Amino acid sequence: QKEVEQDPGPLSVPEGAIVSLNCTYSNSAFQYFMWYRQYSRKGPELLMYTYSSGNKEDGRFTAQVDKSSKYISLFIRDSQPSDSATYLCAMSVDTGNQFYFGTGTSLTVIP
Amino acid sequence: GAVVSQHPSWVICKSGTSVKIECRSLDFQATTMFWYRQFPKQSLMLMATSNEGSKATYEQGVEKDKFLINHASLTLSTLTVTSAHPEDSSFYICSAEPVLAGAYEQYFGPGTRLTVT
């Protein structure tokens, strides 16, 4: 079983839609949860991070962590064509520890 | 701030030759740098963790004699792919963790696409 599971998609939505991206994980020691956005042929860029359980909102993006279910989500409201990218979830136990990545979900927002 | 550069961004080499990829943190010092590789439509796979001034720690299955990592300073790490073969063709990405970083802080370089012919 992989440490982190993520549906690779692809996911295609119309502009303005709400997008829900999800990951599940098996290691209960994970404490830090990150979402990265990766454009084609580019390195990942950090979108949001959450420590332990709970919600975090930043503009159109909301990250949720449910440690009891080992499930994390990223919601994108009012999606834009510029949001078209691959979204990777990542998790770590602590500072200086390896990040465990999901496979990424490919998202296309259609104008 | 927190910019990481990689050089070159794209390289083609012949089978049997060696290629060096540089990873630099431009505006911060990085205690730890990580090297990943990414195959098409797959996630980032950690290859090794390098700390300044010490030997790199390689993940299981990664040949340390083939993928030489040098972390000579707090702003520079290099990955040398020795005797490259076509199966080494991949997208190599480095990340850097700032000194006194929070657990979420890894800043990624733009990646280097290696093609071995």
Short mmCIF file of C-alpha atoms in Angstrom, two decimals:
data_model
loop_
_atom_site.label_atom_id
_atom_site.label_comp_id
_atom_site.label_asym_id
_atom_site.label_seq_id
_atom_site.Cartn_x
_atom_site.Cartn_y
_atom_site.Cartn_z
CA GLN A 1 0.00 0.00 0.00
CA LYS A 2 1.33 3.42 -0.92
CA GLU A 3 1.84 5.96 1.82
CA VAL A 4 -0.29 8.52 -0.01
CA GLU A 5 -3.04 7.84 -2.52
CA GLN A 6 -4.38 10.43 -4.92
CA ASP A 7 -6.71 10.03 -7.87
CA PRO A 8 -4.70 11.06 -10.94
CA GLY A 9 -7.75 12.25 -12.85
CA PRO A 10 -7.77 13.88 -15.30
CA LEU A 11 -10.40 16.26 -14.01
CA SER A 12 -12.07 18.71 -16.36
CA VAL A 13 -14.45 21.42 -15.11
CA PRO A 14 -16.06 24.55 -16.55
CA GLU A 15 -14.81 27.95 -15.48
CA GLY A 16 -16.43 29.07 -12.23
CA ALA A 17 -16.97 25.56 -10.88
CA ILE A 18 -15.94 24.40 -7.43
CA VAL A 19 -13.16 21.84 -7.61
CA SER A 20 -12.54 19.21 -4.95
CA LEU A 21 -9.19 17.41 -4.84
CA ASN A 22 -8.50 14.66 -2.33
CA CYS A 23 -5.81 12.44 -0.89
CA THR A 24 -5.84 9.59 1.56
CA TYR A 25 -2.91 8.33 3.56
CA SER A 26 -1.98 5.42 5.75
CA ASN A 27 0.66 6.79 8.14
CA SER A 28 -0.97 8.23 11.25
CA ALA A 29 2.32 9.95 12.16
CA PHE A 30 1.90 12.56 9.44
CA GLN A 31 1.42 15.97 11.00
CA TYR A 32 2.01 18.39 8.14
CA PHE A 33 -0.09 18.42 5.01
CA MET A 34 0.74 20.43 1.93
CA TRP A 35 -0.78 21.09 -1.46
CA TYR A 36 1.44 21.94 -4.40
CA ARG A 37 0.56 23.14 -7.87
CA GLN A 38 2.75 22.04 -10.73
CA TYR A 39 2.53 23.45 -14.23
CA SER A 40 3.81 21.39 -17.09
CA ARG A 41 7.61 21.06 -17.07
CA LYS A 42 7.94 23.20 -13.96
CA GLY A 43 8.78 22.49 -10.34
CA PRO A 44 5.98 22.30 -7.78
CA GLU A 45 4.98 25.49 -5.97
CA LEU A 46 3.48 25.48 -2.50
CA LEU A 47 -0.18 26.47 -2.42
CA MET A 48 -1.20 25.74 1.15
CA TYR A 49 -0.13 23.86 4.20
CA THR A 50 -2.01 22.66 7.27
CA TYR A 51 -0.74 21.38 10.56
CA SER A 52 -2.73 18.54 12.13
CA SER A 53 -6.49 18.56 11.62
CA GLY A 54 -8.76 21.40 10.61
CA ASN A 55 -9.46 23.85 7.83
CA LYS A 56 -7.41 26.61 6.33
CA GLU A 57 -8.60 29.17 3.83
CA ASP A 58 -6.57 31.38 1.50
CA GLY A 59 -8.51 33.31 -1.09
CA ARG A 60 -10.24 30.86 -3.39
CA PHE A 61 -8.47 27.88 -1.85
CA THR A 62 -9.52 25.89 1.21
CA ALA A 63 -7.55 22.99 2.65
CA GLN A 64 -9.15 20.47 4.97
CA VAL A 65 -7.54 17.73 7.03
CA ASP A 66 -9.43 14.94 8.74
CA LYS A 67 -6.85 12.92 10.63
CA SER A 68 -9.43 10.51 12.01
CA SER A 69 -10.25 9.44 8.45
CA LYS A 70 -6.72 10.00 7.13
CA TYR A 71 -8.20 12.16 4.42
CA ILE A 72 -7.26 15.60 3.12
CA SER A 73 -8.96 17.85 0.61
CA LEU A 74 -8.28 20.99 -1.38
CA PHE A 75 -11.22 23.03 -2.60
CA ILE A 76 -10.91 25.62 -5.32
CA ARG A 77 -13.79 28.05 -5.62
CA ASP A 78 -14.63 30.03 -8.76
CA SER A 79 -12.08 28.03 -10.73
CA GLN A 80 -10.20 29.85 -13.48
CA PRO A 81 -8.44 28.59 -16.62
CA SER A 82 -5.17 29.65 -14.96
CA ASP A 83 -5.85 27.01 -12.30
CA SER A 84 -5.26 24.33 -14.93
CA ALA A 85 -2.29 22.36 -13.60
CA THR A 86 -1.41 19.21 -11.71
CA TYR A 87 -2.11 19.39 -7.98
CA LEU A 88 0.04 17.32 -5.67
CA CYS A 89 -0.65 16.59 -2.04
CA ALA A 90 2.32 16.02 0.22
CA MET A 91 2.76 15.05 3.84
CA SER A 92 5.52 14.89 6.37
CA VAL A 93 6.02 13.83 9.94
CA ASP A 94 8.21 16.72 11.02
CA THR A 95 10.83 19.28 10.00
CA GLY A 96 13.67 17.81 7.99
CA ASN A 97 11.75 14.67 7.25
CA GLN A 98 10.92 13.28 3.86
CA PHE A 99 7.86 14.57 2.09
CA TYR A 100 5.55 11.86 0.80
CA PHE A 101 3.75 12.92 -2.35
CA GLY A 102 0.58 11.80 -4.03
CA THR A 103 0.73 11.06 -7.74
CA GLY A 104 -0.96 14.37 -8.55
CA THR A 105 -4.36 15.18 -10.06
CA SER A 106 -4.42 16.81 -13.47
CA LEU A 107 -7.00 19.61 -13.59
CA THR A 108 -8.25 21.46 -16.64
CA VAL A 109 -10.57 24.43 -16.26
CA ILE A 110 -12.42 25.09 -19.49
CA PRO A 111 -13.25 28.73 -20.33
CA GLY B 1 11.89 35.35 -1.70
CA ALA B 2 12.74 31.66 -1.32
CA VAL B 3 13.88 31.06 -4.88
CA VAL B 4 15.62 27.88 -5.94
CA SER B 5 17.30 27.63 -9.31
CA GLN B 6 18.47 24.63 -11.26
CA HIS B 7 20.94 24.46 -14.08
CA PRO B 8 20.67 23.30 -16.75
CA SER B 9 16.94 23.27 -17.31
CA TRP B 10 17.27 20.79 -20.14
CA VAL B 11 20.08 18.54 -21.21
CA ILE B 12 20.57 15.84 -23.82
CA CYS B 13 23.55 13.54 -23.49
CA LYS B 14 24.83 10.37 -25.05
CA SER B 15 24.69 7.05 -23.30
CA GLY B 16 27.77 6.48 -21.16
CA THR B 17 28.51 10.12 -20.44
CA SER B 18 28.07 11.95 -17.14
CA VAL B 19 25.84 14.92 -16.48
CA LYS B 20 25.98 17.39 -13.58
CA ILE B 21 22.91 19.23 -12.39
CA GLU B 22 23.21 22.20 -10.04
CA CYS B 23 20.67 23.29 -7.46
CA ARG B 24 21.07 26.70 -5.83
CA SER B 25 19.08 28.52 -3.19
CA LEU B 26 19.33 32.12 -4.34
CA ASP B 27 18.14 34.16 -1.39
CA PHE B 28 18.36 31.87 1.59
CA GLN B 29 20.65 29.30 3.13
CA ALA B 30 19.57 25.70 3.04
CA THR B 31 20.67 23.17 5.61
CA THR B 32 19.07 20.36 3.71
CA MET B 33 18.46 19.81 0.04
CA PHE B 34 16.46 17.03 -1.50
CA TRP B 35 16.69 15.46 -4.94
CA TYR B 36 13.65 13.97 -6.62
CA ARG B 37 12.95 12.41 -9.96
CA GLN B 38 9.64 12.43 -11.71
CA PHE B 39 8.54 10.20 -14.56
CA PRO B 40 5.67 11.32 -16.81
CA LYS B 41 2.30 11.26 -15.05
CA GLN B 42 3.90 10.03 -11.85
CA SER B 43 4.62 11.65 -8.55
CA LEU B 44 7.88 12.96 -7.25
CA MET B 45 10.06 10.18 -5.91
CA LEU B 46 12.72 11.11 -3.39
CA MET B 47 16.16 9.99 -4.45
CA ALA B 48 18.34 11.37 -1.70
CA THR B 49 18.63 13.87 1.10
CA SER B 50 21.77 15.93 1.40
CA ASN B 51 22.98 18.01 4.30
CA GLU B 52 25.72 20.59 3.90
CA GLY B 53 29.13 19.16 4.64
CA SER B 54 28.05 15.56 5.07
CA LYS B 55 27.34 12.56 2.89
CA ALA B 56 23.97 12.27 1.26
CA THR B 57 21.41 9.76 2.45
CA TYR B 58 20.03 7.72 -0.42
CA GLU B 59 16.63 6.12 -0.63
CA GLN B 60 16.34 2.39 -1.05
CA GLY B 61 16.95 1.35 -4.63
CA VAL B 62 18.89 4.48 -5.61
CA GLU B 63 22.49 3.73 -6.60
CA LYS B 64 24.75 6.11 -4.74
CA ASP B 65 27.67 5.42 -7.08
CA LYS B 66 25.56 6.33 -10.06
CA PHE B 67 23.88 9.41 -8.65
CA LEU B 68 26.63 11.40 -6.95
CA ILE B 69 25.45 14.19 -4.70
CA ASN B 70 27.66 16.93 -3.35
CA HIS B 71 26.35 19.59 -0.95
CA ALA B 72 29.39 21.80 -0.76
CA SER B 73 27.78 24.91 0.71
CA LEU B 74 24.56 26.15 2.26
CA THR B 75 23.40 27.40 -1.14
CA LEU B 76 24.59 24.75 -3.59
CA SER B 77 23.99 21.06 -4.13
CA THR B 78 24.93 19.12 -7.24
CA LEU B 79 23.67 15.85 -8.64
CA THR B 80 25.92 14.03 -11.09
CA VAL B 81 24.43 11.21 -13.12
CA THR B 82 27.40 9.03 -14.00
CA SER B 83 27.51 6.77 -17.04
CA ALA B 84 24.00 7.81 -17.97
CA HIS B 85 21.72 5.37 -19.79
CA PRO B 86 18.40 5.91 -21.56
CA GLU B 87 16.50 4.62 -18.52
CA ASP B 88 17.94 7.56 -16.55
CA SER B 89 15.98 9.94 -18.76
CA SER B 90 13.64 11.77 -16.41
CA PHE B 91 12.73 15.08 -14.84
CA TYR B 92 15.01 15.79 -11.88
CA ILE B 93 13.82 18.30 -9.29
CA CYS B 94 15.64 19.59 -6.25
CA SER B 95 14.18 21.26 -3.22
CA ALA B 96 15.79 23.20 -0.41
CA GLU B 97 14.82 23.53 3.21
CA PRO B 98 15.82 26.85 4.78
CA VAL B 99 17.80 26.98 7.99
CA LEU B 100 15.31 27.14 10.90
CA ALA B 101 12.50 26.17 8.53
CA GLY B 102 9.03 25.09 9.48
CA ALA B 103 8.11 21.54 8.62
CA TYR B 104 6.24 22.57 5.49
CA GLU B 105 9.03 24.62 4.05
CA GLN B 106 10.61 22.98 1.08
CA TYR B 107 11.13 25.22 -1.92
CA PHE B 108 11.41 23.51 -5.25
CA GLY B 109 13.58 24.27 -8.21
CA PRO B 110 12.11 24.41 -11.71
CA GLY B 111 13.49 21.00 -12.61
CA THR B 112 15.98 19.63 -15.11
CA ARG B 113 14.83 17.46 -17.95
CA LEU B 114 17.46 14.87 -18.81
CA THR B 115 17.29 12.93 -22.05
CA VAL B 116 19.87 10.21 -22.62
CA THR B 117 20.17 9.01 -26.20
#
